[in-house]
PDB file of C-alpha atoms in Angstrom:
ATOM      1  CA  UNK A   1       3.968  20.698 -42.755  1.00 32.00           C
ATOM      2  CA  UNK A   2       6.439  17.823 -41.841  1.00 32.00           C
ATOM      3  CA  UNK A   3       9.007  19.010 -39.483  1.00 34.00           C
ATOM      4  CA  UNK A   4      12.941  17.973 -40.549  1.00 36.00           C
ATOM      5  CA  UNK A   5      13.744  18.152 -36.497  1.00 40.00           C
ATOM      6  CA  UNK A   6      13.367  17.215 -33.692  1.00 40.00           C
ATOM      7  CA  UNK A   7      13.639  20.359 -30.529  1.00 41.00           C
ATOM      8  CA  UNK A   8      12.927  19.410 -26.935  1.00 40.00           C
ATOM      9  CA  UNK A   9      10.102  21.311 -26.855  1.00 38.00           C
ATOM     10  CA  UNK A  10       8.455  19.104 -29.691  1.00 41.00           C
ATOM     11  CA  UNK A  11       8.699  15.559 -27.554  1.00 48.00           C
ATOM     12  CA  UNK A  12       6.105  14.886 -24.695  1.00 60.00           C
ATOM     13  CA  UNK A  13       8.171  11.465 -23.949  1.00 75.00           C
ATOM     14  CA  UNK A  14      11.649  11.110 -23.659  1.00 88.00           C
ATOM     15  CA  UNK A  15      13.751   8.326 -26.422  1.00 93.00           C
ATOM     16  CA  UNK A  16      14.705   5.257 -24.755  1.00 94.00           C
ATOM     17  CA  UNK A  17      17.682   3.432 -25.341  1.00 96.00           C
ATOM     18  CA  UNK A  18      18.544  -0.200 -24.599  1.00 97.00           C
ATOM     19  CA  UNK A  19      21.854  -1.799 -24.374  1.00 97.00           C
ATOM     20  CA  UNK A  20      23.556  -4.168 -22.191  1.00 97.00           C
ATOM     21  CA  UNK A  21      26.990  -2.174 -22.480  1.00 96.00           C
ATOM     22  CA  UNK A  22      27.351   0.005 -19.935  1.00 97.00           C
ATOM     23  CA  UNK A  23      29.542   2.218 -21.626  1.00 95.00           C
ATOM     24  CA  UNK A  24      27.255   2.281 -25.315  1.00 94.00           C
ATOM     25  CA  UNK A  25      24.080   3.420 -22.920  1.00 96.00           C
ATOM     26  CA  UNK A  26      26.337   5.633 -20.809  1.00 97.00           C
ATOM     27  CA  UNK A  27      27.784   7.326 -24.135  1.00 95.00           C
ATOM     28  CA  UNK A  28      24.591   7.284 -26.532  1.00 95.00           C
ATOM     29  CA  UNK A  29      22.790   8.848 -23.385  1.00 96.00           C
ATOM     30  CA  UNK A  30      25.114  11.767 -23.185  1.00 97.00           C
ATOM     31  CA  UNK A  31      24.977  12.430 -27.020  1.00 96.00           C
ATOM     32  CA  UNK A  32      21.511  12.380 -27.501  1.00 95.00           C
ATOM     33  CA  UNK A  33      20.955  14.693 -24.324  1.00 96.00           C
ATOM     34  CA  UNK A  34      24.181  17.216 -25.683  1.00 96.00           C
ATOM     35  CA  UNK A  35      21.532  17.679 -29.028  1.00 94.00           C
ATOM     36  CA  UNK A  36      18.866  18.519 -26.762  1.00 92.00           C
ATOM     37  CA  UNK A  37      17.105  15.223 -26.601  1.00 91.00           C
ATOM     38  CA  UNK A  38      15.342  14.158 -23.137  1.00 92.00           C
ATOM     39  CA  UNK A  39      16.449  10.480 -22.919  1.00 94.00           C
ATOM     40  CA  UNK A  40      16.306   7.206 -20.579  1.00 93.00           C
ATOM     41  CA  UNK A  41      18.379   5.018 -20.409  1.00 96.00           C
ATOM     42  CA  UNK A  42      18.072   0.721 -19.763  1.00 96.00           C
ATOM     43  CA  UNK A  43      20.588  -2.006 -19.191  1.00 97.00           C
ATOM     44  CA  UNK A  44      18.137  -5.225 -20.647  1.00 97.00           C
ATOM     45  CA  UNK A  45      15.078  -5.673 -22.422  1.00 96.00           C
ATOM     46  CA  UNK A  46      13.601  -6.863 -19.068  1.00 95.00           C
ATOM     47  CA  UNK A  47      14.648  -3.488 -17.374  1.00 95.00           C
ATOM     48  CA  UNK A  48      11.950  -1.913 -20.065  1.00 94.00           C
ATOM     49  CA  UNK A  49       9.328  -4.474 -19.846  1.00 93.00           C
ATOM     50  CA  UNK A  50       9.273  -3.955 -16.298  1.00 91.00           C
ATOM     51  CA  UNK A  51       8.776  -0.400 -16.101  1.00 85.00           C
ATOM     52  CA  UNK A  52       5.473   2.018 -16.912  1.00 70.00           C
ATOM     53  CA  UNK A  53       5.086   1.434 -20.136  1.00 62.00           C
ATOM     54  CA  UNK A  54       2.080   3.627 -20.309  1.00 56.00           C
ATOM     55  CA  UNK A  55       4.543   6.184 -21.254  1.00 61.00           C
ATOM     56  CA  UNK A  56       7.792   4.676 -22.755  1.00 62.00           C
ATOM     57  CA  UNK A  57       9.158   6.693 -25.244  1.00 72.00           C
ATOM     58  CA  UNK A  58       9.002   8.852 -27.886  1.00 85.00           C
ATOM     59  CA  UNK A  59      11.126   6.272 -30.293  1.00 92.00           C
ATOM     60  CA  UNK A  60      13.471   3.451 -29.140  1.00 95.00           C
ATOM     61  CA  UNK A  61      17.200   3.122 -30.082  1.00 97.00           C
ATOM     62  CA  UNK A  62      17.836  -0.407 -29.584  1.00 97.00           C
ATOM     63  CA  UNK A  63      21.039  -2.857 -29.223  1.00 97.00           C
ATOM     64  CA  UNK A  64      20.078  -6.503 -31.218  1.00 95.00           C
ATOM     65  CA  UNK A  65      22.720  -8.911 -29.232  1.00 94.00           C
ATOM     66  CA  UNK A  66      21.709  -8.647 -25.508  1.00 96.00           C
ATOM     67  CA  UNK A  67      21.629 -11.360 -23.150  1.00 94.00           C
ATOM     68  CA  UNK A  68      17.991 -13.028 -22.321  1.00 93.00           C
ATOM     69  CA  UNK A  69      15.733 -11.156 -24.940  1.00 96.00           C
ATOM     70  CA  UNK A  70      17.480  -9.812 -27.860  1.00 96.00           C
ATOM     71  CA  UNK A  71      16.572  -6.561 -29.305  1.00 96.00           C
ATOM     72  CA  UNK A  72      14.426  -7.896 -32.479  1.00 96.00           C
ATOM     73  CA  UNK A  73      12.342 -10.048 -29.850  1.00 96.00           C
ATOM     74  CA  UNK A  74      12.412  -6.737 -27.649  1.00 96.00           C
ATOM     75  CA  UNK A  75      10.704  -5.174 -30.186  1.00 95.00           C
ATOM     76  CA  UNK A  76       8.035  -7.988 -31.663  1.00 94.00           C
ATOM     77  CA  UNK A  77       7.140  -8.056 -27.576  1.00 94.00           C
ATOM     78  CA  UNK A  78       6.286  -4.353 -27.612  1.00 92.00           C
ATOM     79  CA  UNK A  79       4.521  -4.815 -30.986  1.00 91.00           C
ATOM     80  CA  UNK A  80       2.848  -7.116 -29.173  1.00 92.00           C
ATOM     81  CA  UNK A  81       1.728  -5.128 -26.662  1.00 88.00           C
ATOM     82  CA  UNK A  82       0.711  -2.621 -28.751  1.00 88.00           C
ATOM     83  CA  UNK A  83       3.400  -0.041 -28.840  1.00 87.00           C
ATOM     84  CA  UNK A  84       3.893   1.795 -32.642  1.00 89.00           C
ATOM     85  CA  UNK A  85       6.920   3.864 -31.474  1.00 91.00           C
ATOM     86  CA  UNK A  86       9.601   3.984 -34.320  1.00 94.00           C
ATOM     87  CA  UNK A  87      12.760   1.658 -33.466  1.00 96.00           C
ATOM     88  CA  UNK A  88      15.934   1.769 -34.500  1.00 97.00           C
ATOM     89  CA  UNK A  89      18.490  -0.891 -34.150  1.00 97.00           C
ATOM     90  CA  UNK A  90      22.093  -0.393 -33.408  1.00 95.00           C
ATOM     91  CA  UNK A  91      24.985  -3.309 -33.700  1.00 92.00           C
ATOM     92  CA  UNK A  92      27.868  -4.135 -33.943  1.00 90.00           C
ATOM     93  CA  UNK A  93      26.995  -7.462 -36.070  1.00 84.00           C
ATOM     94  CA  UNK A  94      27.047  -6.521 -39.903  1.00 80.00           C
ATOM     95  CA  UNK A  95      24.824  -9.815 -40.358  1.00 88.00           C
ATOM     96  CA  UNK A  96      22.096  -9.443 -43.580  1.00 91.00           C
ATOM     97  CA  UNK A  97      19.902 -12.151 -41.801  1.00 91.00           C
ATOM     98  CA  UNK A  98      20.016 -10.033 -38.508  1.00 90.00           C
ATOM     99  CA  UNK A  99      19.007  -7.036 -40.577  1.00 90.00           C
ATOM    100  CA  UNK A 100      16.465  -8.241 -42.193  1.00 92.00           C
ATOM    101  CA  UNK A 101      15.213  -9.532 -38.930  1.00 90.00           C
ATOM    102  CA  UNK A 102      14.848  -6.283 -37.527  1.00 90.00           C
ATOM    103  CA  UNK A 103      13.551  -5.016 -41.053  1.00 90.00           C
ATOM    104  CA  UNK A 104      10.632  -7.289 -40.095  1.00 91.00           C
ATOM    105  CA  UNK A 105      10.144  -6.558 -36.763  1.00 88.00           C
ATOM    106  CA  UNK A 106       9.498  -2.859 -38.083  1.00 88.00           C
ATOM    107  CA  UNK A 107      12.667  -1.250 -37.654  1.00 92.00           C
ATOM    108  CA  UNK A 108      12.451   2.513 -38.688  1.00 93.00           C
ATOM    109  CA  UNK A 109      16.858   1.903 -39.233  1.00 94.00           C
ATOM    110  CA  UNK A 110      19.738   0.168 -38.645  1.00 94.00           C
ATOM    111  CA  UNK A 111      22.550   1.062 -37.848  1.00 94.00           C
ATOM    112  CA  UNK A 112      25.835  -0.596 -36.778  1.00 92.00           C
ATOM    113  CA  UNK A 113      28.433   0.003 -33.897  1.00 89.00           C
ATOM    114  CA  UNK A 114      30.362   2.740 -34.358  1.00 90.00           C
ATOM    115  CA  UNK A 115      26.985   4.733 -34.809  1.00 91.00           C
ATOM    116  CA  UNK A 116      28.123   8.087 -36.874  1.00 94.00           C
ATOM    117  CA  UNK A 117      26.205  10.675 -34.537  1.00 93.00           C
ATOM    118  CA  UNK A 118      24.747  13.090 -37.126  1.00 93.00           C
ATOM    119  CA  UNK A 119      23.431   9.775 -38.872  1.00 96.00           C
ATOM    120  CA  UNK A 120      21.439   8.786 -35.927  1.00 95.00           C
ATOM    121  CA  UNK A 121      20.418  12.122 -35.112  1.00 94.00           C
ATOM    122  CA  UNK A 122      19.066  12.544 -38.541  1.00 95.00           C
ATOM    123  CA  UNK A 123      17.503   9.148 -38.287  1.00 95.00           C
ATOM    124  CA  UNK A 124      15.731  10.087 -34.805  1.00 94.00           C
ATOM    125  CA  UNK A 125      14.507  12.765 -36.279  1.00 91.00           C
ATOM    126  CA  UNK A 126      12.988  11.262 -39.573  1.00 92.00           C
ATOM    127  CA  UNK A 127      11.710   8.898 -36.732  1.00 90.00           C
ATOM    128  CA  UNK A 128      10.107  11.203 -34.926  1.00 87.00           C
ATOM    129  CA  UNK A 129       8.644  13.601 -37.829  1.00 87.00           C
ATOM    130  CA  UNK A 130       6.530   9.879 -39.034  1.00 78.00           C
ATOM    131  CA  UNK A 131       3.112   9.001 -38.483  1.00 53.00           C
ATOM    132  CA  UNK A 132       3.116   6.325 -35.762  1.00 55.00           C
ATOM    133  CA  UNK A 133       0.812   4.428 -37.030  1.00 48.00           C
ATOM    134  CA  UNK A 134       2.296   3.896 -40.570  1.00 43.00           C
ATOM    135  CA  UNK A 135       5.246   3.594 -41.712  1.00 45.00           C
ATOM    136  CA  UNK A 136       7.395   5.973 -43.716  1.00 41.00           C
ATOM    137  CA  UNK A 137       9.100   4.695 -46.768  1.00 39.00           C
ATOM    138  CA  UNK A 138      12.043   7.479 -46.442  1.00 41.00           C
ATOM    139  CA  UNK A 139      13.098   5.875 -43.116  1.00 37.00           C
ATOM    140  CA  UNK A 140      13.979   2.166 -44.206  1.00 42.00           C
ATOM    141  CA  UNK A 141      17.448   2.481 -45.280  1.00 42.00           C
ATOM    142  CA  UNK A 142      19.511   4.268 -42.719  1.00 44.00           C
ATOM    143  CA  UNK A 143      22.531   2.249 -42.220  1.00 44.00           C
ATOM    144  CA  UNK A 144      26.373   3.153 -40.577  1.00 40.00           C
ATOM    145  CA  UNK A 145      29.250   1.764 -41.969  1.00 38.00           C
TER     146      UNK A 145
END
């Protein structure tokens, strides 16, 4: 049976989120932990690459435009290195070619800046529920206006 969401008790690794704007991390941090969700939280793409990533995260919310590594190369470096954690992207660009980008790179959704919270949460979730080692087609489409 498929589960529709996401408790605590369900997630052995916390979500990580990456953005360069202190005040995004600071605030998407604080949501995701008021519904429950164990989180941590990193200023660059470097600041992830450098830590343990023997145990990353459960699923990785993701800001494209960041300084030094982007969040679509963020993402094809992980691939990379063989994480399959679901990603989802979050921008404030509205750019098709930057969507499909991150389409590519095997975003789970896509969302952009503001992020409508029950949207995400509902995307996390669907993110969580999937197989990590293939994709599922219900995910693809999530988007914020």
């Amino acid at each position: 049976m498929m589960r529709t969401t996401t408790q605590p008790s369900d997630m052995t690794r916390p979500i990580c989120i990456i953005d360069d704007d202190p005040s995004a991390l600071r605030g998407m941090g604080r949501f995701m932990k008021a519904h429950g969700q164990d989180v941590r939280c990193f200023g660059s793409a470097r600041e992830l690459l450098d830590c343990e990533l023997h145990e990353v995260g459960a699923c990785f919310l993701i800001d494209v435009a960041m300084p030094e590594m982007n969040g679509i190369q963020l993402l094809e470096e992980l691939r990379r290195r063989g994480h399959r954690e679901p990603a989802i992207f979050i921008t404030a660009l509205d750019d098709p070619v930057v969507r499909d980008s991150a389409t590519q790179a095997g975003a789970s959704a896509f969302f952009r800046k503001p992020v409508d919270g029950n949207e995400l949460l509902a995307a996390v979730s669907r993110a969580l529920a999937r197989d990590p080692d293939g994709a599922d087609p219900s995910i693809g489409g999530g988007t914020a206006e």
